[in-house]
Coordinates of C-alpha atoms in Angstrom, one line a residue:
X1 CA -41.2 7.8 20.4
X2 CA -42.1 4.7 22.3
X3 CA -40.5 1.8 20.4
X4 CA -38.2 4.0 18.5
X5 CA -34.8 2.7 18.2
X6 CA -31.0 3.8 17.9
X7 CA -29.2 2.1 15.0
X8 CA -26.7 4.6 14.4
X9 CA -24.5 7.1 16.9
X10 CA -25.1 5.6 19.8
X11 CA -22.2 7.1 21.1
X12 CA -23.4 10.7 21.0
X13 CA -26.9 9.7 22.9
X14 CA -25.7 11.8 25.9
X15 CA -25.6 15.0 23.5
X16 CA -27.7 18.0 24.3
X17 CA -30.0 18.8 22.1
X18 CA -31.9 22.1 22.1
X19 CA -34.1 22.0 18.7
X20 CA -35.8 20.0 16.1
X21 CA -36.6 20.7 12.3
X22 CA -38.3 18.9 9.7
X23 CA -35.8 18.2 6.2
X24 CA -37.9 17.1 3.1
X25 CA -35.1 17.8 0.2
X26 CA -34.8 16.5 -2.9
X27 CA -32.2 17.6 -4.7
X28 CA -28.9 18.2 -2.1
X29 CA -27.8 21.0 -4.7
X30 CA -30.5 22.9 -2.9
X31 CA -28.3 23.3 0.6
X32 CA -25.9 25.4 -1.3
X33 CA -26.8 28.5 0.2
X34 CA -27.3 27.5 3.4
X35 CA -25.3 29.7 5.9
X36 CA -23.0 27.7 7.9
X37 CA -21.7 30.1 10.4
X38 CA -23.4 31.2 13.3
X39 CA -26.7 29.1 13.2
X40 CA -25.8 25.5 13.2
X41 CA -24.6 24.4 16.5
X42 CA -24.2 20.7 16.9
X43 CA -27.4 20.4 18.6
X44 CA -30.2 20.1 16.6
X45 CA -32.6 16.8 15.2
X46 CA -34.0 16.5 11.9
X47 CA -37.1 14.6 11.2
X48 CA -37.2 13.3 7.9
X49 CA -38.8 10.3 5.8
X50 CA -36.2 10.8 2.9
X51 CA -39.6 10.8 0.8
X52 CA -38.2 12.1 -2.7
X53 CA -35.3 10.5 -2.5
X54 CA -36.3 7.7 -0.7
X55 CA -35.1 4.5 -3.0
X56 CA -31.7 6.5 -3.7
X57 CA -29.3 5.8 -1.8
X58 CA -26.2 8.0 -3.0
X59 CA -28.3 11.0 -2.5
X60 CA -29.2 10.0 1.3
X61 CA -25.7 9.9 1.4
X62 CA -25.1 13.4 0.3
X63 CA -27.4 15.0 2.4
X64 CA -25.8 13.1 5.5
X65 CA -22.8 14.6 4.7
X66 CA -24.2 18.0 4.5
X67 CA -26.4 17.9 7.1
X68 CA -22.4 17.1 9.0
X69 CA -21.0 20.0 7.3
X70 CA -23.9 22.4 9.0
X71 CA -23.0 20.1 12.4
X72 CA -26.2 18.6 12.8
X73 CA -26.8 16.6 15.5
X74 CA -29.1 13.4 13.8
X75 CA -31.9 12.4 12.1
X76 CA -35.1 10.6 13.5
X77 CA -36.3 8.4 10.9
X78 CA -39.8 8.2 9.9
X79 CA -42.0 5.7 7.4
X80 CA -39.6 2.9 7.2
X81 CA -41.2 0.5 5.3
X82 CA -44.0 2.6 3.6
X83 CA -42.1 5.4 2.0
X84 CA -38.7 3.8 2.6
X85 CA -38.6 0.0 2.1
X86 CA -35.4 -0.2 4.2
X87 CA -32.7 1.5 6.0
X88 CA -29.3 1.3 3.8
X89 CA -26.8 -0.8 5.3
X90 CA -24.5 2.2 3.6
X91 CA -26.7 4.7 5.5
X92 CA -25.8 3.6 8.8
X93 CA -22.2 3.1 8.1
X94 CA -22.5 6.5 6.9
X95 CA -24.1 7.8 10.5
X96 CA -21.6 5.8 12.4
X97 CA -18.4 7.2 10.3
X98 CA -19.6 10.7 11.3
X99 CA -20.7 10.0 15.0
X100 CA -24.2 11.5 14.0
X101 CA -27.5 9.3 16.0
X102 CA -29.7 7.6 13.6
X103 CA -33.4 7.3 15.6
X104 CA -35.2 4.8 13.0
X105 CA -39.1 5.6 14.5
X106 CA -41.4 2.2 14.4
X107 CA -41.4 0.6 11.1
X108 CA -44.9 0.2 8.8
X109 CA -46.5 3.0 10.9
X110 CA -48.1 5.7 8.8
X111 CA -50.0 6.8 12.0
X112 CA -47.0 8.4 13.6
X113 CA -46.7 12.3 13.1
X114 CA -43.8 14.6 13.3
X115 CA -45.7 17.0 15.5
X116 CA -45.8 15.0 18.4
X117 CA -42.5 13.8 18.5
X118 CA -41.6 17.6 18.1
X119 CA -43.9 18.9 20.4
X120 CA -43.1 16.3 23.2
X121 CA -39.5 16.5 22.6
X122 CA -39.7 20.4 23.1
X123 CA -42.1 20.1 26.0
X124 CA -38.7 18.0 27.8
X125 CA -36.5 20.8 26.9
X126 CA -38.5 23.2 28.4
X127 CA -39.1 21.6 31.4
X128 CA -35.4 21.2 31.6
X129 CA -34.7 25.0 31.0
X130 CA -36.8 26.0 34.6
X131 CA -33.5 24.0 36.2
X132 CA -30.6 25.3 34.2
X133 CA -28.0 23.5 36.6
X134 CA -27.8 19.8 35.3
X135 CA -27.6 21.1 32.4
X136 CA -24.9 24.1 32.7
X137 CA -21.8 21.9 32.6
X138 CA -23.3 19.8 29.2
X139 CA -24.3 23.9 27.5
X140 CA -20.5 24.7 28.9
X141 CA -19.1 21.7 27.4
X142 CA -20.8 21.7 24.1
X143 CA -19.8 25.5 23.4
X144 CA -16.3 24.9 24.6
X145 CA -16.0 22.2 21.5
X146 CA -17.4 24.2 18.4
X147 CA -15.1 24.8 15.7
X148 CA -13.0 28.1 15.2
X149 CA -13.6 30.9 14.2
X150 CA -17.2 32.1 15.8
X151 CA -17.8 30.4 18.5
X152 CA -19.0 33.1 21.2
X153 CA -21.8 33.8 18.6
X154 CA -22.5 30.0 17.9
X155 CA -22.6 29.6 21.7
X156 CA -25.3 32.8 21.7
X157 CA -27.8 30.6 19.4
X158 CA -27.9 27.8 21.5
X159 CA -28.5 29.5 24.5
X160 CA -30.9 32.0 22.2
X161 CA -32.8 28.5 21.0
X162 CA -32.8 27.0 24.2
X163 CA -34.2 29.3 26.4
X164 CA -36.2 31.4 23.6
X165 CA -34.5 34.2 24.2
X166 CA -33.0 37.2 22.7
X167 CA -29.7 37.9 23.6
X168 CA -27.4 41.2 23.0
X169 CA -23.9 41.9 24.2
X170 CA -23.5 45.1 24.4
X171 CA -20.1 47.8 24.7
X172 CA -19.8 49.9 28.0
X173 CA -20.6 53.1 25.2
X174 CA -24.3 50.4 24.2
X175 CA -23.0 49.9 21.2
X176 CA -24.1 45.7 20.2
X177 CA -21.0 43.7 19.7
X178 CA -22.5 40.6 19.2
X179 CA -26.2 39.6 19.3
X180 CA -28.8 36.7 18.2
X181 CA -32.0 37.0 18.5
X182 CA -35.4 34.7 18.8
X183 CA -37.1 34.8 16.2
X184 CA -34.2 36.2 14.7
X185 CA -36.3 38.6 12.8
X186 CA -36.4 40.6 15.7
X187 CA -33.3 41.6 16.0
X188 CA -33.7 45.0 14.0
X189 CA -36.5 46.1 16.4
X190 CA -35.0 45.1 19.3
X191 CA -31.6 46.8 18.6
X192 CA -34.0 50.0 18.6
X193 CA -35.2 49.2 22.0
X194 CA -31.8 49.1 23.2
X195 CA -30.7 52.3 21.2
X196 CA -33.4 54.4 23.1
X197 CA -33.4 53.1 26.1
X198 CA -31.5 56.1 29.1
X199 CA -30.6 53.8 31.7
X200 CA -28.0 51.5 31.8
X201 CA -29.2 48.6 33.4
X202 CA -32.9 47.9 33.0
X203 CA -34.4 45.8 36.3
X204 CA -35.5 42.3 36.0
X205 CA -38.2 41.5 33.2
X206 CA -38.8 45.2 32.8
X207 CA -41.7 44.8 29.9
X208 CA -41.5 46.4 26.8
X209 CA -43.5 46.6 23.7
X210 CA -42.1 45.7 20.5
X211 CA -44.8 45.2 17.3
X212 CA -47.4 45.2 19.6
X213 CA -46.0 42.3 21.3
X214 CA -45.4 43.3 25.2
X215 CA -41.4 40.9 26.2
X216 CA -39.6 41.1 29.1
X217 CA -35.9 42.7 29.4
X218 CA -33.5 42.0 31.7
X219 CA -30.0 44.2 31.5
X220 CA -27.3 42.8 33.6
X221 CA -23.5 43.7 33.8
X222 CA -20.9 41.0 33.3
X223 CA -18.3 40.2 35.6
X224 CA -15.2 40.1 33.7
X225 CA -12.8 42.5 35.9
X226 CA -9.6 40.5 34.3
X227 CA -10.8 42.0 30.8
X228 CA -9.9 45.5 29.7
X229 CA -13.5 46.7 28.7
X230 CA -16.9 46.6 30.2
X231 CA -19.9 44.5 28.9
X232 CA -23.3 44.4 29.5
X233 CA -26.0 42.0 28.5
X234 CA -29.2 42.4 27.5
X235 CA -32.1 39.9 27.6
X236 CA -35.4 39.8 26.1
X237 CA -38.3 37.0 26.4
X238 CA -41.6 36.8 25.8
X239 CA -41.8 35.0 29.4
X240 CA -40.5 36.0 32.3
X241 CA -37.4 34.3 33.4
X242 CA -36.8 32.5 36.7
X243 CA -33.6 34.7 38.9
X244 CA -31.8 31.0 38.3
X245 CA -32.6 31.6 34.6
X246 CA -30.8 34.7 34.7
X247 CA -27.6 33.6 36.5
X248 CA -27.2 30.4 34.2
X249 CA -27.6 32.2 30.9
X250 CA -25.1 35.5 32.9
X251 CA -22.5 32.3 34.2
X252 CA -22.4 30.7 30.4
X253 CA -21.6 34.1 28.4
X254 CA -19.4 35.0 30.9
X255 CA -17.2 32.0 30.7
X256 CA -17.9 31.6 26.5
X257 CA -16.1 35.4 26.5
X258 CA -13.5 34.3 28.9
X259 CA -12.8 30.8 27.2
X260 CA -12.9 32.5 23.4
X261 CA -11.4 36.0 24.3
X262 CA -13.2 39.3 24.3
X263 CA -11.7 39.5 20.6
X264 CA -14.5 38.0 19.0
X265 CA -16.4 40.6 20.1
X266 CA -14.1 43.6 18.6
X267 CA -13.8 41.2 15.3
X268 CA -15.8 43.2 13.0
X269 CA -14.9 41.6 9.9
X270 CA -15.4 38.4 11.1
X271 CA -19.3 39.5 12.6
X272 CA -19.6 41.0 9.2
X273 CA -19.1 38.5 7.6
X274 CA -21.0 36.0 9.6
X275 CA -23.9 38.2 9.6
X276 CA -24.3 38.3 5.7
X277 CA -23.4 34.6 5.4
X278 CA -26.6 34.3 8.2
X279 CA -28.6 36.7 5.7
X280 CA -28.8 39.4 9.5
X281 CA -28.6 42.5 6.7
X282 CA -29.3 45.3 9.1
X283 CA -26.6 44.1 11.8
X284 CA -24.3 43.5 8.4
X285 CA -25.2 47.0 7.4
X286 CA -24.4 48.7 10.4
X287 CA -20.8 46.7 10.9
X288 CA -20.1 48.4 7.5
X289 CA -21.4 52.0 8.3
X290 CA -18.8 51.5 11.3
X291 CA -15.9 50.7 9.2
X292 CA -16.9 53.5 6.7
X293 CA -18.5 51.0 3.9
X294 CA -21.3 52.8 2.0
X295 CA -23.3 49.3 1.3
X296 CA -25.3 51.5 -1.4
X297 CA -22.3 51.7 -3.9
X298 CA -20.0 49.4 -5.7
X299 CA -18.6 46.5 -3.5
X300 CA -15.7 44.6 -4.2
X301 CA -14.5 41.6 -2.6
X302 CA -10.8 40.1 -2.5
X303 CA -9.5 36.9 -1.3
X304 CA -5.7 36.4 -0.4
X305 CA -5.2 32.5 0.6
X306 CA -1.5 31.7 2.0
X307 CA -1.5 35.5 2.6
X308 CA 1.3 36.4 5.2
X309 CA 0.9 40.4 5.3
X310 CA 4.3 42.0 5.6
X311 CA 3.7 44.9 7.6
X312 CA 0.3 43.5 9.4
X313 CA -3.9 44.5 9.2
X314 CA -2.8 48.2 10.3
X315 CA -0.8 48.8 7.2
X316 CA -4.1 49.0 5.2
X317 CA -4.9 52.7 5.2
X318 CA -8.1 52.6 3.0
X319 CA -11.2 51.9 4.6
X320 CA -12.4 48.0 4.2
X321 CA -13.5 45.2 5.9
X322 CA -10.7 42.4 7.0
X323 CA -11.4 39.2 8.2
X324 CA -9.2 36.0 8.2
X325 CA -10.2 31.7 9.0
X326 CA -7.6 29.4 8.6
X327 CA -5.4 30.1 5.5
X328 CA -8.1 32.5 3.9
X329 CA -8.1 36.2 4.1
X330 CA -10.7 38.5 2.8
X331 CA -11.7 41.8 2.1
X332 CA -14.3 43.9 1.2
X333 CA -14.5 47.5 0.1
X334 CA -15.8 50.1 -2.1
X335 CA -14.8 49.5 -5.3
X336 CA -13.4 53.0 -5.3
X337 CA -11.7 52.5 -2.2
X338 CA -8.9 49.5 -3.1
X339 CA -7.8 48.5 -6.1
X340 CA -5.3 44.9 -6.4
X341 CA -2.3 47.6 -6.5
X342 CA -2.9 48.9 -3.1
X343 CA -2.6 45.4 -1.6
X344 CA -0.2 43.5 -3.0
X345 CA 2.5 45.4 -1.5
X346 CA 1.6 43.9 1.5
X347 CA 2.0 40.1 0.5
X348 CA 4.5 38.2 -1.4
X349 CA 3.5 37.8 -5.1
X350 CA 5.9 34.5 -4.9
X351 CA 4.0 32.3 -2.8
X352 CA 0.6 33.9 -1.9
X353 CA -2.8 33.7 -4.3
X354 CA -4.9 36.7 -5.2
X355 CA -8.7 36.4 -5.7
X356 CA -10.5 39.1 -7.0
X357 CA -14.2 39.2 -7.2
X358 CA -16.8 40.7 -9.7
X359 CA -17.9 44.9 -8.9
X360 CA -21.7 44.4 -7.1
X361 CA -24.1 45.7 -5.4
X362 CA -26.1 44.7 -2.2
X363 CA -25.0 42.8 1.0
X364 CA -27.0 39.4 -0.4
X365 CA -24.1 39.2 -3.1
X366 CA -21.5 39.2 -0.2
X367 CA -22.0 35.4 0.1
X368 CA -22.7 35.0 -3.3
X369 CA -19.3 36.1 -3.7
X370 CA -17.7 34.4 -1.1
X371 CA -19.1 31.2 -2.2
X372 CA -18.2 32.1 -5.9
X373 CA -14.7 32.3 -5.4
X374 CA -13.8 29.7 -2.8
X375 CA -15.4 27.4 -5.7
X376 CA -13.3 28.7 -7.8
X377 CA -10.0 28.5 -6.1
X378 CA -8.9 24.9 -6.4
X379 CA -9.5 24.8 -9.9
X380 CA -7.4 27.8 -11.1
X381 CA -4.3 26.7 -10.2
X382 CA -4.8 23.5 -11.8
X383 CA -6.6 25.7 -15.2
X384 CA -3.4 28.7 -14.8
X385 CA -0.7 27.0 -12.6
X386 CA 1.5 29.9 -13.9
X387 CA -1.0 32.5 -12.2
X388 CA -1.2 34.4 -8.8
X389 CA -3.5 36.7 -9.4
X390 CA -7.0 35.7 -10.9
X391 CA -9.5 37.9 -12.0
X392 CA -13.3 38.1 -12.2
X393 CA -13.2 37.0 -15.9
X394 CA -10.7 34.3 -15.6
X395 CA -12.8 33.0 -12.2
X396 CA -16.0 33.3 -14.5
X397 CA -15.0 31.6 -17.4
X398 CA -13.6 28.7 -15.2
X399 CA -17.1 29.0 -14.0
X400 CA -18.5 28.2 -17.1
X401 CA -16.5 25.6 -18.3
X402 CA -18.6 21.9 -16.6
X403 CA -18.4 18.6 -17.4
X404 CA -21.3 19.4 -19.4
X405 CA -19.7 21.5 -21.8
X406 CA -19.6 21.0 -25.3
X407 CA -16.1 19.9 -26.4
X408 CA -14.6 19.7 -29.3
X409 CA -11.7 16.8 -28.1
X410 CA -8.6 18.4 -28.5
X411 CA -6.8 15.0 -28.3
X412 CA -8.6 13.7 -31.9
X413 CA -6.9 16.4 -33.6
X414 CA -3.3 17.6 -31.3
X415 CA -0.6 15.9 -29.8
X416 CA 0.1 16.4 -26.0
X417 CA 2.7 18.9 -27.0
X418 CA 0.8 20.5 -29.2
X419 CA -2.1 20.7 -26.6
X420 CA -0.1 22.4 -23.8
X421 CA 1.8 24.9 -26.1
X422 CA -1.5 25.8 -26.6
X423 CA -2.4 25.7 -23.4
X424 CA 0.4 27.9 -22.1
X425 CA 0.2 30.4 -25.0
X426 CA -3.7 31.3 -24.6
X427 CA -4.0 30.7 -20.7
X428 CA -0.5 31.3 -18.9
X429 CA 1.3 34.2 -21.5
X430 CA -1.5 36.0 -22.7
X431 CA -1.1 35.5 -26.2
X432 CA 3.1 36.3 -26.6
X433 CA 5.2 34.2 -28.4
X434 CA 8.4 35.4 -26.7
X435 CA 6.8 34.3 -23.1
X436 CA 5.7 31.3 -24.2
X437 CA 8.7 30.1 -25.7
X438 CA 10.7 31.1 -22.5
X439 CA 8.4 29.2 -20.5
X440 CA 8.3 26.1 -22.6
X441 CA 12.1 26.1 -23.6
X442 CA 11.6 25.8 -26.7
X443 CA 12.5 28.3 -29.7
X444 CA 9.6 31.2 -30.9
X445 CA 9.8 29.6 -34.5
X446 CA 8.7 26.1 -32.7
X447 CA 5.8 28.2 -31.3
X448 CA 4.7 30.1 -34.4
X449 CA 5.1 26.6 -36.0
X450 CA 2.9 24.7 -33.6
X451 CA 0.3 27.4 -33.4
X452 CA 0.0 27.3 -37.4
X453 CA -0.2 23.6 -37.7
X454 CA -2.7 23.8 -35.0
X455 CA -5.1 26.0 -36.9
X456 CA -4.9 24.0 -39.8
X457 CA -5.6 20.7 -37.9
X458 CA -8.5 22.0 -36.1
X459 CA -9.8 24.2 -39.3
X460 CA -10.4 27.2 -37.6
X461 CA -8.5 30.7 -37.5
X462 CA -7.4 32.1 -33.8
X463 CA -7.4 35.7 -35.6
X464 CA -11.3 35.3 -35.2
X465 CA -13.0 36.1 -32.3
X466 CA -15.9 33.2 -31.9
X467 CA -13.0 30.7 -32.9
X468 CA -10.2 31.9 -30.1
X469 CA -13.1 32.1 -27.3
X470 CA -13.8 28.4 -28.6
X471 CA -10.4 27.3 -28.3
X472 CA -10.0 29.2 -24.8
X473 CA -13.2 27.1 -23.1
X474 CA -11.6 23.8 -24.7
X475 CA -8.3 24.1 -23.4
X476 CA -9.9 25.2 -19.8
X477 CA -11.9 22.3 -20.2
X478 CA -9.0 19.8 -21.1
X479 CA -6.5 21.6 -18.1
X480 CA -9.8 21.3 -15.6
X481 CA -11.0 17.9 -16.2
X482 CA -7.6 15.7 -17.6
X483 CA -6.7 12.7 -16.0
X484 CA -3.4 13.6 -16.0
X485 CA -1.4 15.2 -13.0

C-alpha cells in the first residue's frame, strides 16, 4: 500500500482491524438481506473500485451509509482515475461525518491488485495474533463499545476472525449457549464433536477429525466464581495454538461475559433470533426444539412496539419464542400455539401497537418476516392512525401500495373532506356508517351523502368488488404519500 493515502477518518487510524472483503455492488437495494447482527463488528476493510457505480455519486453515498449501518470499519479505494475519474468531494464529507477511514490507493495505477493488499494486510494480522498482549486491551476495548443487544456474540466473531478459530461456550450440562465458528459452516459438525465427546475438558490441541480435515481442540473452564453457573469453552483450530494464545482468547471471553452479563448467554430468543437473521439454521433450529417450537409446522410471528407487559415474560403460558431490543418486542410460535387474543391481555391496547405477521413455513422466512414488518410499521400509523392492531393483509396491502402505483388522483375529482370521510370510512371503521360518523362528528346522513356523491364523481360503484379494492389502494396511496401532516 506504499503511497496510499488517508483522506477520510483519520481519526479512527488507531482502530483494530481483524479482516478484509472485497464490495463490487451495483445496485444498494441488494444489501437488504444482509444480516446485521452478530457478523459485523466494526473491524473490517472493504476494497472496492465503486466500478458500476463509479460516475454516480448518490449511490456511493448509499452504500456508505450501509456499509455504517453493518459497522464497517472503511474502504480502501482502488482505480482512481481509470474506473473512477475522481474521489467526490461529497464522498469524503460523507467518510468524515461517519468517522469511517477512506484509504484512496495510488491514483492512475491499473497494476495494483486487491490480492496483495489483502494478503499482506492479513500476513500483519497474523503475525500480530502469535503476541496477543499489545493487542488485548485494543480487542477489550473494541468489544466493550459495540452496540446493544448482542454483544458477547459480536465479540465471539472477532476473536473467531481474528485468530481463525472456532469458538463454543458451553453450559456446565455441554449444552452450547453461544458459539461462532470459522468457517462458520462448520459449526453443525463441530457441535457433533462436542455432543460426543465423554470428558469434560479435552487437553491442549487434542486433534480431531472433522470432514476429513484433522483441527485442534482445546476445552478450558472459565473462571467466573462471582457467576451462578459454570462455563466451559471450547476451541477448535486448524493450527495449533500458542499457551499465550489460549490465555488471551480465555482472558477476553471471560471479561466480554463479565462486562455483558451471563444473560446473553441464557437469552434464547435473542440467540434465536440472531441466528436466523445470520442464516446459522441448525443452531436456530435447535434453540427452537428447546423452547418446544416444531420449525416443521406453521410459524407465526408478532411484533408488540411500546409493549409494557403487565404481568411480565412469565405470564405467557404457551410455548413461544420472546425476545425484546429497544422499544421492539417479538414473538414467534406455532401458529396453533398463540393467537392475538392470548396476548393482548398482557399489554395495554391504549398505547401499545400490535404487529401480526403472515402464517409460514421455514426458519429463512423468520427474517423475511422480521424485515417485512419493521418496514411496515412507520407507515401504518400514518395509513390507519385509528389502528392498534394490524394484520397481515392490512401490512400487505400497505406493501403494495409504492410510489409507483397507478393512481387515479383522488384530489381531481374530491374535496379534502370528501377524501378523508372516505378515508376513515374504508380504512379506520371498516365500512360502518355509524362509526364513521362518530369519529368524524358529523351526522350518518352527511356520510351516506358524501359516499353517494363520491361514487358519482369518480363513476364507479363501491358495491363492486374490483372498484372498492381500487378505491382502497388509492386512499392508502393518498394517506401514505400526502404532503400533508
Amino acid at each position: 500500500m506504499k503511497g496510499a493515502k488517508i483522506i477520510a477518518g483519520a481519526s479512527q487510524r488507531q482502530r483494530l482491524v481483524t479482516t478484509i472483503s472485497v464490495l463490487e455492488v451495483s445496485e444498494p437495494k441488494l444489501y437488504g438481506g444482509m444480516p446485521i447482527k452478530g457478523e459485523y463488528s466494526g473491524n473490517e476493510l472493504v476494497l472496492t473500485s465503486f466500478a458500476q457505480i463509479a460516475h454516480d455519486v448518490d449511490k456511493q453515498l448509499e452504500i456508505i451509509s450501509i456499509l455504517h449501518q453493518h459497522s464497517q470499519l472503511g474502504i480502501i479505494l482502488y482505480y482512481v482515475g481509470l474506473i473512477m475519474p475522481e474521489v467526490s468531494e461529497k464522498v469524503i464529507a460523507k467518510m468524515n461525518e461517519l468517522e469511517m477511514v477512506l484509504i484512496l490507493m495510488p491514483i492512475n495505477r491499473m497494476d495494483l491488485r486487491y490480492s496483495e493488499v489483502i494478503s499482506e494486510a492479513l500476513s500483519y494480522i497474523s503475525k500480530e495474533e502469535a503476541d496477543l498482549d499489545p493487542q488485548q486491551e485494543v480487542l477489550l476495548e473494541t468489544i466493550r463499545q459495540l452496540p446493544a443487544p448482542n454483544q458477547i456474540e459480536t465479540g465471539l466473531s472477532i476473536l473467531s476472525d481474528k485468530f481463525k478459530c472456532s469458538l463454543f461456550i458451553k453450559s456446565q450440562e455441554d449444552e452450547v449457549l453461544l458459539s461462532k465458528a470459522w468457517p462458520r459452516s462448520l459449526d453443525h459438525n463441530l457441535r457433533e464433536v462436542i455432543a460426543n465427546k465423554r470428558e469434560k475438558e479435552a487437553k491442549k490441541n487434542t486433534p480431531v477429525e472433522v470432514n476429513q480435515n484433522y483441527y485442534f481442540q482445546t476445552d478450558i473452564q472459565l473462571s467466573l466464581s462471582s457467576l451462578e453457573h459454570h462455563y466451559y469453552l471450547a476451541i477448535f483450530r486448524r493450527e495449533p495454538l500458542a499457551d499465550k494464545q489460549i490465555d488471551g482468547i480465555r482472558t477476553v471471553v471471560e471479561k466480554m461475559i463479565k462486562y455483558f452479563g451471563e444473560g446473553q448467554l441464557l437469552n434464547t430468543g435473542q440467540q434465536f433470533f440472531s441466528a436466523c437473521q445470520t442464516e446459522d439454521f441448525h443452531t436456530a433450529m435447535l434453540l427452537a426444539q428447546k423452547e418446544g417450537i416444531d420449525v416443521n409446522q406453521p410459524l407465526k410471528l408478532y411484533c408488540i412496539q411500546n409493549g409494557t407487559p403487565k404481568r411480565g415474560r412469565t405470564a405467557y403460558k404457551m410455548k413461544r419464542i420472546y425476545y425484546q431490543e429497544k422499544d421492539l418486542e417479538w414473538l414467534i410460535s406455532n401458529s396453533l400455539d398463540l393467537t392475538a387474543t392470548a396476548i393482548f391481555p398482557l399489554y395495554d391496547v391504549k398505547t401499545d401497537y400490535f404487529y401480526i405477521g403472515r402464517e409460514f413455513l421455514g426458519l429463512p422466512s423468520v427474517f423475511k418476516q422480521m424485515s417485512f414488518i419493521l418496514d411496515q410499521i412507520e407507515d401504518s400509523k400514518k395509513v390507519f392512525p385509528k389502528k392498534r392492531c394490524f394484520y397481515p393483509e392490512e401490512l400487505y396491502l400497505l406493501k403494495d401500495v409504492t410510489q409507483e402505483t397507478e393512481s387515479i388522483f383522488l384530489e381531481s375529482y374530491l374535496e379534502e373532506d370528501f377524501i378523508e370521510s372516505l378515508a376513515v370510512f374504508f380504512l379506520d371503521c371498516d365500512e360502518n356508517i355509524n362509526d364513521t360518523a362518530r369519529q368524524l362528528f358529523l351526522h350518518n346522513n352527511t356520510i351516506k351523502y358524501r359516499l353517494k356523491r363520491a361514487q358519482e364523481r369518480l363513476g364507479m360503484s363501491f358495491s363492486h368488488t374490483a372498484s372498492r379494492y381500487l378505491l382502497i389502494k388509492n386512499l392508502i396511496y393518498y394517506r401514505k404519500y400526502s404532503d400533508k401532516d
